[in-house]
């Protein structure tokens, strides 16, 4: 009996055509994100958008971030970032505090509710990775991850691959 990752691959499919890898990656991300959103609904959580996840991760790692910093990280306008901040603040996921040196700016911080949502999201993404590993094997998933990081380091020039929005 073969393990799932040892089973023969179909002889033809969309992945056999040149130039299809980017499309397959996009489709795989969409499938994982759809599953992620379904799991959030099952758990009674709000269906936050991927941009919110990037915002949560940035704020968790940058305790002195302002809306301008967040906008630069997300690659959006300050106005769009401000709208997202207002939305997340209204839902109780983050707070704004006066900036100690700039009266016009505010320091953004995740609330306990925001940190809890981030922990839940991490668990759901871990489940997605475990499902994938169950299909192809943990060793092959580790190789996929390493290959993706190699490509991203080559593309963006650097030794570390920061998680960034994909729009």
PDB file of C-alpha atoms in Angstrom:
ATOM      1  CA  UNK A   1       0.000   0.000   0.000  1.00  0.00           C
ATOM      2  CA  UNK A   2       1.330   3.414  -0.932  1.00  0.00           C
ATOM      3  CA  UNK A   3       1.190   6.540   1.196  1.00  0.00           C
ATOM      4  CA  UNK A   4      -0.977   9.274  -0.380  1.00  0.00           C
ATOM      5  CA  UNK A   5       2.092  11.170  -1.571  1.00  0.00           C
ATOM      6  CA  UNK A   6       3.467   8.039  -3.294  1.00  0.00           C
ATOM      7  CA  UNK A   7       0.412   7.530  -5.510  1.00  0.00           C
ATOM      8  CA  UNK A   8       0.942   7.994  -9.244  1.00  0.00           C
ATOM      9  CA  UNK A   9       0.105  11.426 -10.564  1.00  0.00           C
ATOM     10  CA  UNK A  10      -2.446  11.881 -13.355  1.00  0.00           C
ATOM     11  CA  UNK A  11      -0.862  11.873 -16.802  1.00  0.00           C
ATOM     12  CA  UNK A  12      -2.342  15.209 -17.828  1.00  0.00           C
ATOM     13  CA  UNK A  13      -3.825  18.196 -16.146  1.00  0.00           C
ATOM     14  CA  UNK A  14      -3.512  21.956 -15.895  1.00  0.00           C
ATOM     15  CA  UNK A  15      -0.118  21.650 -14.215  1.00  0.00           C
ATOM     16  CA  UNK A  16       1.367  19.943 -17.270  1.00  0.00           C
ATOM     17  CA  UNK A  17       1.135  23.050 -19.438  1.00  0.00           C
ATOM     18  CA  UNK A  18       4.000  25.551 -19.386  1.00  0.00           C
ATOM     19  CA  UNK A  19       3.284  28.678 -17.344  1.00  0.00           C
ATOM     20  CA  UNK A  20       0.613  27.090 -15.156  1.00  0.00           C
ATOM     21  CA  UNK A  21       2.488  27.052 -11.831  1.00  0.00           C
ATOM     22  CA  UNK A  22       1.529  30.655 -10.945  1.00  0.00           C
ATOM     23  CA  UNK A  23      -2.119  29.894 -11.682  1.00  0.00           C
ATOM     24  CA  UNK A  24      -1.998  26.715  -9.606  1.00  0.00           C
ATOM     25  CA  UNK A  25      -0.430  28.629  -6.714  1.00  0.00           C
ATOM     26  CA  UNK A  26      -3.185  31.247  -6.921  1.00  0.00           C
ATOM     27  CA  UNK A  27      -5.868  28.557  -7.053  1.00  0.00           C
ATOM     28  CA  UNK A  28      -4.309  26.710  -4.104  1.00  0.00           C
ATOM     29  CA  UNK A  29      -4.255  29.922  -2.062  1.00  0.00           C
ATOM     30  CA  UNK A  30      -7.891  30.587  -2.967  1.00  0.00           C
ATOM     31  CA  UNK A  31      -8.890  27.054  -1.962  1.00  0.00           C
ATOM     32  CA  UNK A  32      -7.053  27.376   1.369  1.00  0.00           C
ATOM     33  CA  UNK A  33      -8.543  30.803   2.015  1.00  0.00           C
ATOM     34  CA  UNK A  34     -12.048  29.529   1.215  1.00  0.00           C
ATOM     35  CA  UNK A  35     -11.516  26.661   3.669  1.00  0.00           C
ATOM     36  CA  UNK A  36     -10.126  29.136   6.210  1.00  0.00           C
ATOM     37  CA  UNK A  37     -13.238  31.322   5.899  1.00  0.00           C
ATOM     38  CA  UNK A  38     -15.504  28.268   6.259  1.00  0.00           C
ATOM     39  CA  UNK A  39     -13.695  27.245   9.438  1.00  0.00           C
ATOM     40  CA  UNK A  40     -14.042  30.785  10.813  1.00  0.00           C
ATOM     41  CA  UNK A  41     -17.786  30.611  10.189  1.00  0.00           C
ATOM     42  CA  UNK A  42     -17.991  27.193  11.897  1.00  0.00           C
ATOM     43  CA  UNK A  43     -16.260  28.716  14.923  1.00  0.00           C
ATOM     44  CA  UNK A  44     -18.636  31.692  14.965  1.00  0.00           C
ATOM     45  CA  UNK A  45     -15.912  34.174  13.993  1.00  0.00           C
ATOM     46  CA  UNK A  46     -16.291  37.190  11.739  1.00  0.00           C
ATOM     47  CA  UNK A  47     -15.101  36.646   8.161  1.00  0.00           C
ATOM     48  CA  UNK A  48     -12.275  39.161   8.167  1.00  0.00           C
ATOM     49  CA  UNK A  49     -10.496  39.800   4.875  1.00  0.00           C
ATOM     50  CA  UNK A  50      -6.887  38.757   4.190  1.00  0.00           C
ATOM     51  CA  UNK A  51      -5.848  42.422   4.524  1.00  0.00           C
ATOM     52  CA  UNK A  52      -6.988  42.309   8.135  1.00  0.00           C
ATOM     53  CA  UNK A  53      -4.740  39.321   8.769  1.00  0.00           C
ATOM     54  CA  UNK A  54      -1.734  41.189   7.393  1.00  0.00           C
ATOM     55  CA  UNK A  55      -2.686  44.157   9.577  1.00  0.00           C
ATOM     56  CA  UNK A  56      -2.887  41.962  12.697  1.00  0.00           C
ATOM     57  CA  UNK A  57       0.494  40.359  11.955  1.00  0.00           C
ATOM     58  CA  UNK A  58       2.144  43.725  11.333  1.00  0.00           C
ATOM     59  CA  UNK A  59       0.771  45.242  14.537  1.00  0.00           C
ATOM     60  CA  UNK A  60       1.745  42.186  16.581  1.00  0.00           C
ATOM     61  CA  UNK A  61       5.347  42.606  15.406  1.00  0.00           C
ATOM     62  CA  UNK A  62       5.510  46.437  15.478  1.00  0.00           C
ATOM     63  CA  UNK A  63       4.376  47.854  18.790  1.00  0.00           C
ATOM     64  CA  UNK A  64       5.069  51.456  17.735  1.00  0.00           C
ATOM     65  CA  UNK A  65       3.243  51.359  14.369  1.00  0.00           C
ATOM     66  CA  UNK A  66       1.191  54.275  13.108  1.00  0.00           C
ATOM     67  CA  UNK A  67      -1.386  54.368  10.331  1.00  0.00           C
ATOM     68  CA  UNK A  68       1.293  55.763   7.994  1.00  0.00           C
ATOM     69  CA  UNK A  69       3.573  52.807   8.831  1.00  0.00           C
ATOM     70  CA  UNK A  70       0.718  50.367   8.267  1.00  0.00           C
ATOM     71  CA  UNK A  71      -0.169  51.956   4.917  1.00  0.00           C
ATOM     72  CA  UNK A  72       3.448  51.661   3.742  1.00  0.00           C
ATOM     73  CA  UNK A  73       3.595  48.007   4.795  1.00  0.00           C
ATOM     74  CA  UNK A  74       0.291  47.116   3.145  1.00  0.00           C
ATOM     75  CA  UNK A  75       1.118  49.092   0.013  1.00  0.00           C
ATOM     76  CA  UNK A  76      -2.071  51.159   0.224  1.00  0.00           C
ATOM     77  CA  UNK A  77      -2.885  54.823   0.728  1.00  0.00           C
ATOM     78  CA  UNK A  78      -2.947  56.389   4.169  1.00  0.00           C
ATOM     79  CA  UNK A  79      -6.676  56.992   3.670  1.00  0.00           C
ATOM     80  CA  UNK A  80      -7.328  53.307   2.942  1.00  0.00           C
ATOM     81  CA  UNK A  81      -5.259  52.270   5.966  1.00  0.00           C
ATOM     82  CA  UNK A  82      -7.124  54.778   8.125  1.00  0.00           C
ATOM     83  CA  UNK A  83     -10.443  53.317   6.965  1.00  0.00           C
ATOM     84  CA  UNK A  84      -9.276  49.789   7.855  1.00  0.00           C
ATOM     85  CA  UNK A  85      -8.001  50.988  11.253  1.00  0.00           C
ATOM     86  CA  UNK A  86     -11.341  52.655  12.006  1.00  0.00           C
ATOM     87  CA  UNK A  87     -13.183  49.485  10.983  1.00  0.00           C
ATOM     88  CA  UNK A  88     -10.987  47.219  13.138  1.00  0.00           C
ATOM     89  CA  UNK A  89     -11.156  49.637  16.051  1.00  0.00           C
ATOM     90  CA  UNK A  90     -14.955  49.641  15.807  1.00  0.00           C
ATOM     91  CA  UNK A  91     -14.990  45.844  15.949  1.00  0.00           C
ATOM     92  CA  UNK A  92     -12.759  45.888  19.031  1.00  0.00           C
ATOM     93  CA  UNK A  93      -9.636  44.415  17.399  1.00  0.00           C
ATOM     94  CA  UNK A  94      -7.304  47.364  17.872  1.00  0.00           C
ATOM     95  CA  UNK A  95      -6.926  50.608  19.737  1.00  0.00           C
ATOM     96  CA  UNK A  96      -5.222  53.922  19.024  1.00  0.00           C
ATOM     97  CA  UNK A  97      -3.096  55.722  21.577  1.00  0.00           C
ATOM     98  CA  UNK A  98      -1.551  59.198  21.275  1.00  0.00           C
ATOM     99  CA  UNK A  99       1.932  59.130  19.788  1.00  0.00           C
ATOM    100  CA  UNK A 100       4.478  60.287  22.385  1.00  0.00           C
ATOM    101  CA  UNK A 101       6.360  62.576  19.943  1.00  0.00           C
ATOM    102  CA  UNK A 102       3.892  63.425  17.160  1.00  0.00           C
ATOM    103  CA  UNK A 103       0.583  64.987  18.143  1.00  0.00           C
ATOM    104  CA  UNK A 104      -0.921  64.217  14.726  1.00  0.00           C
ATOM    105  CA  UNK A 105      -0.183  60.476  14.907  1.00  0.00           C
ATOM    106  CA  UNK A 106      -1.494  57.581  16.958  1.00  0.00           C
ATOM    107  CA  UNK A 107       0.185  54.333  17.961  1.00  0.00           C
ATOM    108  CA  UNK A 108      -1.873  51.323  16.893  1.00  0.00           C
ATOM    109  CA  UNK A 109      -2.159  48.277  19.141  1.00  0.00           C
ATOM    110  CA  UNK A 110      -4.025  44.991  18.968  1.00  0.00           C
ATOM    111  CA  UNK A 111      -6.526  44.425  21.749  1.00  0.00           C
ATOM    112  CA  UNK A 112      -6.797  41.078  23.492  1.00  0.00           C
ATOM    113  CA  UNK A 113      -9.646  40.324  21.068  1.00  0.00           C
ATOM    114  CA  UNK A 114      -7.286  41.049  18.147  1.00  0.00           C
ATOM    115  CA  UNK A 115      -4.509  38.891  19.612  1.00  0.00           C
ATOM    116  CA  UNK A 116      -7.034  36.088  20.194  1.00  0.00           C
ATOM    117  CA  UNK A 117      -8.192  36.311  16.572  1.00  0.00           C
ATOM    118  CA  UNK A 118      -4.581  36.141  15.400  1.00  0.00           C
ATOM    119  CA  UNK A 119      -3.957  33.025  17.534  1.00  0.00           C
ATOM    120  CA  UNK A 120      -7.105  31.425  16.057  1.00  0.00           C
ATOM    121  CA  UNK A 121      -6.003  32.310  12.515  1.00  0.00           C
ATOM    122  CA  UNK A 122      -2.560  30.809  13.146  1.00  0.00           C
ATOM    123  CA  UNK A 123      -4.228  27.591  14.298  1.00  0.00           C
ATOM    124  CA  UNK A 124      -6.453  27.453  11.197  1.00  0.00           C
ATOM    125  CA  UNK A 125      -3.502  28.062   8.835  1.00  0.00           C
ATOM    126  CA  UNK A 126      -1.604  25.340  10.696  1.00  0.00           C
ATOM    127  CA  UNK A 127      -4.547  22.999  10.046  1.00  0.00           C
ATOM    128  CA  UNK A 128      -4.360  23.869   6.333  1.00  0.00           C
ATOM    129  CA  UNK A 129      -0.649  23.046   6.260  1.00  0.00           C
ATOM    130  CA  UNK A 130      -1.256  19.785   8.133  1.00  0.00           C
ATOM    131  CA  UNK A 131      -3.948  18.813   5.638  1.00  0.00           C
ATOM    132  CA  UNK A 132      -1.548  19.488   2.771  1.00  0.00           C
ATOM    133  CA  UNK A 133       1.200  17.521   4.514  1.00  0.00           C
ATOM    134  CA  UNK A 134      -1.242  14.643   4.941  1.00  0.00           C
ATOM    135  CA  UNK A 135      -1.844  14.632   1.197  1.00  0.00           C
ATOM    136  CA  UNK A 136       1.722  14.923  -0.054  1.00  0.00           C
ATOM    137  CA  UNK A 137       3.885  14.132   2.974  1.00  0.00           C
ATOM    138  CA  UNK A 138       5.579  16.428   5.451  1.00  0.00           C
ATOM    139  CA  UNK A 139       8.908  16.125   3.646  1.00  0.00           C
ATOM    140  CA  UNK A 140       7.424  17.246   0.339  1.00  0.00           C
ATOM    141  CA  UNK A 141       5.579  20.144   1.982  1.00  0.00           C
ATOM    142  CA  UNK A 142       8.858  21.231   3.607  1.00  0.00           C
ATOM    143  CA  UNK A 143      10.456  21.116   0.139  1.00  0.00           C
ATOM    144  CA  UNK A 144       7.608  23.205  -1.342  1.00  0.00           C
ATOM    145  CA  UNK A 145       8.062  25.784   1.410  1.00  0.00           C
ATOM    146  CA  UNK A 146      11.832  25.893   0.890  1.00  0.00           C
ATOM    147  CA  UNK A 147      11.378  26.228  -2.873  1.00  0.00           C
ATOM    148  CA  UNK A 148       8.883  29.080  -2.495  1.00  0.00           C
ATOM    149  CA  UNK A 149      11.194  30.887  -0.067  1.00  0.00           C
ATOM    150  CA  UNK A 150      14.122  30.416  -2.477  1.00  0.00           C
ATOM    151  CA  UNK A 151      12.114  31.972  -5.291  1.00  0.00           C
ATOM    152  CA  UNK A 152      10.976  34.876  -3.109  1.00  0.00           C
ATOM    153  CA  UNK A 153      14.501  35.570  -1.822  1.00  0.00           C
ATOM    154  CA  UNK A 154      15.721  35.560  -5.433  1.00  0.00           C
ATOM    155  CA  UNK A 155      12.897  37.846  -6.553  1.00  0.00           C
ATOM    156  CA  UNK A 156      13.060  40.342  -3.693  1.00  0.00           C
ATOM    157  CA  UNK A 157      16.757  40.049  -2.899  1.00  0.00           C
ATOM    158  CA  UNK A 158      17.398  39.151   0.679  1.00  0.00           C
ATOM    159  CA  UNK A 159      17.906  36.386   3.133  1.00  0.00           C
ATOM    160  CA  UNK A 160      14.588  36.749   4.936  1.00  0.00           C
ATOM    161  CA  UNK A 161      11.193  36.552   3.273  1.00  0.00           C
ATOM    162  CA  UNK A 162       8.768  38.879   5.081  1.00  0.00           C
ATOM    163  CA  UNK A 163       5.093  38.020   4.878  1.00  0.00           C
ATOM    164  CA  UNK A 164       3.574  40.720   2.705  1.00  0.00           C
ATOM    165  CA  UNK A 165       0.157  41.337   1.160  1.00  0.00           C
ATOM    166  CA  UNK A 166      -0.348  39.743  -2.249  1.00  0.00           C
ATOM    167  CA  UNK A 167      -2.351  42.389  -4.073  1.00  0.00           C
TER     168      UNK A 167
END
